Coordinates of C-alpha atoms in Angstrom, one line a residue:
M7 CA 118.9 80.4 129.3
A8 CA 115.9 82.7 130.9
A9 CA 118.5 85.7 130.0
R10 CA 118.6 84.1 126.2
F11 CA 115.2 84.1 126.4
L12 CA 114.4 87.8 127.6
L13 CA 116.9 88.8 125.3
L14 CA 115.4 87.3 122.6
A15 CA 111.6 88.3 123.3
I16 CA 113.3 92.3 123.7
L17 CA 114.5 92.2 120.1
A18 CA 111.4 90.4 119.0
L19 CA 109.8 93.2 120.3
A20 CA 111.5 95.7 118.4
S21 CA 112.0 94.0 115.6
S22 CA 108.0 94.4 114.9
H23 CA 107.4 97.7 116.7
A24 CA 110.4 99.3 113.7
L25 CA 108.7 97.5 111.2
A26 CA 105.8 98.8 112.2
S27 CA 106.5 102.3 111.5
D28 CA 107.6 104.4 108.7
P29 CA 111.4 104.2 108.2
S30 CA 113.7 107.2 108.8
Q31 CA 115.1 109.4 105.8
L32 CA 118.7 107.6 105.0
Q33 CA 119.2 110.4 102.3
D34 CA 119.2 114.2 102.5
F35 CA 116.0 114.4 100.4
C36 CA 114.7 111.7 97.9
V37 CA 113.5 114.0 94.4
A38 CA 110.2 111.9 93.4
D39 CA 110.4 110.6 89.8
P40 CA 106.4 109.6 88.9
G41 CA 107.9 108.7 85.5
S42 CA 109.2 105.9 86.6
N43 CA 107.0 102.2 86.5
V44 CA 108.2 100.7 89.7
F45 CA 105.6 101.0 92.5
V46 CA 106.6 101.6 95.9
N47 CA 105.3 102.8 99.2
G48 CA 105.3 106.8 97.8
F49 CA 107.8 107.6 94.8
V50 CA 110.7 105.8 93.4
C51 CA 113.7 108.7 94.0
K52 CA 115.1 110.3 90.9
D53 CA 119.1 110.5 90.5
P54 CA 120.3 112.9 93.1
K55 CA 122.9 114.3 90.6
M56 CA 119.4 115.7 88.8
A57 CA 117.9 117.7 91.4
K58 CA 117.4 121.3 90.8
A59 CA 115.7 124.0 92.7
E60 CA 112.4 123.5 91.4
D61 CA 112.0 120.3 92.2
F62 CA 112.0 121.6 96.1
F63 CA 109.3 125.3 94.8
S64 CA 106.0 126.1 93.9
S65 CA 104.4 129.1 93.9
G66 CA 101.5 130.6 93.7
L67 CA 99.8 129.9 97.2
D68 CA 98.8 133.9 97.9
K69 CA 96.1 133.9 95.2
P70 CA 93.1 132.9 96.5
G71 CA 91.3 129.8 95.3
N72 CA 87.9 129.6 93.6
T73 CA 85.1 129.5 96.1
G74 CA 82.1 130.2 93.3
N75 CA 80.6 126.5 94.1
K76 CA 78.0 124.7 96.2
L77 CA 79.9 124.4 99.5
G78 CA 81.6 128.3 99.0
S79 CA 84.9 127.0 99.6
N80 CA 88.5 125.8 98.0
V81 CA 91.4 123.4 99.4
T82 CA 94.8 124.5 97.0
L83 CA 97.1 121.5 98.2
L84 CA 100.2 121.1 97.2
D85 CA 101.7 117.8 98.2
V86 CA 104.6 115.6 96.7
T87 CA 102.4 115.4 93.2
Q88 CA 103.6 119.3 93.0
I89 CA 106.8 119.3 94.8
P90 CA 108.5 116.3 94.2
G91 CA 111.1 117.0 96.8
L92 CA 108.5 116.3 100.1
N93 CA 109.1 112.8 99.1
T94 CA 109.9 111.1 101.9
L95 CA 109.9 114.3 104.0
G96 CA 106.7 113.5 105.5
I97 CA 104.8 116.8 105.2
S98 CA 102.5 118.8 102.9
V99 CA 100.6 122.4 102.9
A100 CA 97.3 123.7 102.0
R101 CA 95.9 126.7 101.0
L102 CA 91.7 127.2 102.6
D103 CA 89.6 129.5 101.1
F104 CA 86.0 130.2 102.3
A105 CA 83.4 132.4 100.6
P106 CA 81.2 133.8 103.5
Y107 CA 78.9 131.0 105.1
G108 CA 81.5 129.0 103.0
F109 CA 82.0 125.4 104.6
L110 CA 84.1 122.0 104.0
P111 CA 81.9 119.1 105.2
P112 CA 83.0 116.4 107.4
H113 CA 85.9 115.0 105.7
T114 CA 89.2 112.3 107.5
H115 CA 93.1 112.4 106.1
P116 CA 93.9 109.0 106.3
R117 CA 97.2 109.7 106.7
A118 CA 97.5 112.8 108.5
T119 CA 97.4 115.2 111.2
E120 CA 96.8 118.9 110.3
L121 CA 97.4 121.8 111.7
L122 CA 95.7 124.7 111.0
T123 CA 96.4 128.3 111.1
L124 CA 94.2 130.7 110.6
L125 CA 94.8 133.8 108.7
E126 CA 92.4 136.1 107.9
G127 CA 88.2 136.0 108.8
T128 CA 86.4 134.0 111.9
L129 CA 85.9 129.6 110.9
Y130 CA 84.4 127.7 113.6
V131 CA 85.8 124.1 113.1
G132 CA 85.5 121.1 115.1
F133 CA 86.5 117.4 115.1
V134 CA 85.0 114.2 116.6
A135 CA 86.9 111.2 118.1
S136 CA 86.4 107.8 118.1
N137 CA 84.3 107.8 121.3
N138 CA 81.9 110.5 119.1
Q139 CA 82.9 113.4 121.8
L140 CA 82.8 116.6 119.5
F141 CA 85.7 119.3 120.3
T142 CA 85.2 122.6 118.7
K143 CA 86.2 126.1 118.5
V144 CA 85.9 129.2 117.3
L145 CA 89.2 130.3 116.1
N146 CA 90.1 134.4 114.7
K147 CA 93.1 135.2 113.1
G148 CA 96.2 133.8 114.5
D149 CA 94.7 131.2 116.0
V150 CA 95.5 127.4 115.6
F151 CA 93.4 124.2 115.8
V152 CA 95.0 120.3 115.0
F153 CA 92.9 117.4 113.6
P154 CA 94.8 114.5 114.8
Q155 CA 94.8 111.7 112.2
G156 CA 92.4 110.3 110.9
L157 CA 89.6 111.5 112.5
I158 CA 86.6 113.2 111.0
H159 CA 86.6 117.4 111.3
F160 CA 84.9 120.3 109.5
Q161 CA 85.4 124.3 108.9
F162 CA 83.2 126.7 108.7
N163 CA 83.0 129.9 107.9
K164 CA 80.1 131.8 110.8
A165 CA 80.6 135.5 108.9
K166 CA 79.9 137.7 106.6
T167 CA 83.0 138.1 105.2
N168 CA 86.1 136.1 103.6
A169 CA 88.5 133.8 105.5
V170 CA 91.7 132.3 104.8
A171 CA 93.9 129.2 106.4
I172 CA 97.4 127.5 105.7
S173 CA 97.1 123.5 107.3
G174 CA 100.6 121.9 107.7
L175 CA 99.7 118.2 107.3
S176 CA 101.9 115.3 108.8
S177 CA 102.4 113.6 105.0
Q178 CA 103.0 113.9 102.2
D179 CA 101.0 112.7 100.2
P180 CA 97.8 113.1 103.3
G181 CA 94.8 111.5 101.2
V182 CA 90.9 113.3 102.0
I183 CA 87.7 111.1 102.5
L184 CA 84.8 113.5 102.4
V185 CA 82.4 111.9 104.4
P186 CA 79.1 112.6 102.6
N187 CA 80.7 112.1 99.1
A188 CA 82.2 108.3 100.1
V189 CA 78.7 107.1 101.7
F190 CA 76.2 108.3 98.9
G191 CA 78.8 108.6 96.1
A192 CA 80.4 105.5 96.1
N193 CA 81.1 104.0 92.9
P194 CA 79.6 101.8 92.2
P195 CA 76.7 102.9 95.3
I196 CA 76.1 101.2 98.6
S197 CA 73.5 99.7 98.8
D198 CA 70.6 101.6 99.3
D199 CA 68.9 98.7 102.0
L200 CA 72.5 99.4 104.2
L201 CA 72.1 103.2 103.5
A202 CA 68.5 103.1 105.2
K203 CA 69.0 101.3 108.0
A204 CA 72.6 102.9 108.3
F205 CA 71.1 106.2 108.9
Q206 CA 67.4 105.2 109.8
L207 CA 65.7 107.0 106.7
D208 CA 63.5 105.5 103.8
K209 CA 65.3 103.9 100.7
K210 CA 63.2 106.8 99.2
T211 CA 64.8 109.7 100.4
V212 CA 68.6 107.4 100.3
D213 CA 67.9 107.4 96.7
W214 CA 67.8 111.3 96.3
L215 CA 70.3 111.2 98.3
Q216 CA 72.7 109.3 95.7
A217 CA 71.7 111.1 93.3
Q218 CA 73.0 114.6 94.3
F219 CA 76.5 112.6 95.6
S220 CA 76.6 110.5 92.0
M221 CA 80.1 110.8 90.1
G222 CA 79.9 114.6 88.6
N223 CA 76.9 115.9 90.2
S224 CA 79.2 116.2 93.7
N225 CA 80.8 119.9 93.2

């Protein structure tokens, strides 16, 4: 009886672990069918017989992004919406362009770890762990840095020249949450009383910050 109970307990633990993990691929590929009306965790596969090379292809990542904005930075993301063949493969890629002193403010990728490779220029990068410890590094051409999944991180070009990086992300749809935009640009807005208390600011300052990050005014 004890042996049977132990076996059942092991099977229960194994089953719960399997249900809590992403499923493994069960086929060579699953090209996304964005036109489907069926809602699943990801995208429905189109008929494999209808797949073509273009489903696994994109071009233009060699072209600089437009950094003519307040932040002086640009992200060109190639995820499953641009390359349907990425569906179920758990990966995407992005090009990061920085003008001199360009900045990507604190943000997170809720579904992906990011592996950044600097191709050109210099970047000051860092992330904050769950215990509030800050990890930073100055990257030069050829350097690689990892931002663990879900942790707040940033990239800043400290130099007077442009910087370019390529990031690999461990999700077909990594998502991005810009912390300032999410906090002060939420729609509908978070109560200024709550934000004033959270950030130890007066309500007038909070109202001003919310106006800067309101819809259509945060670029």
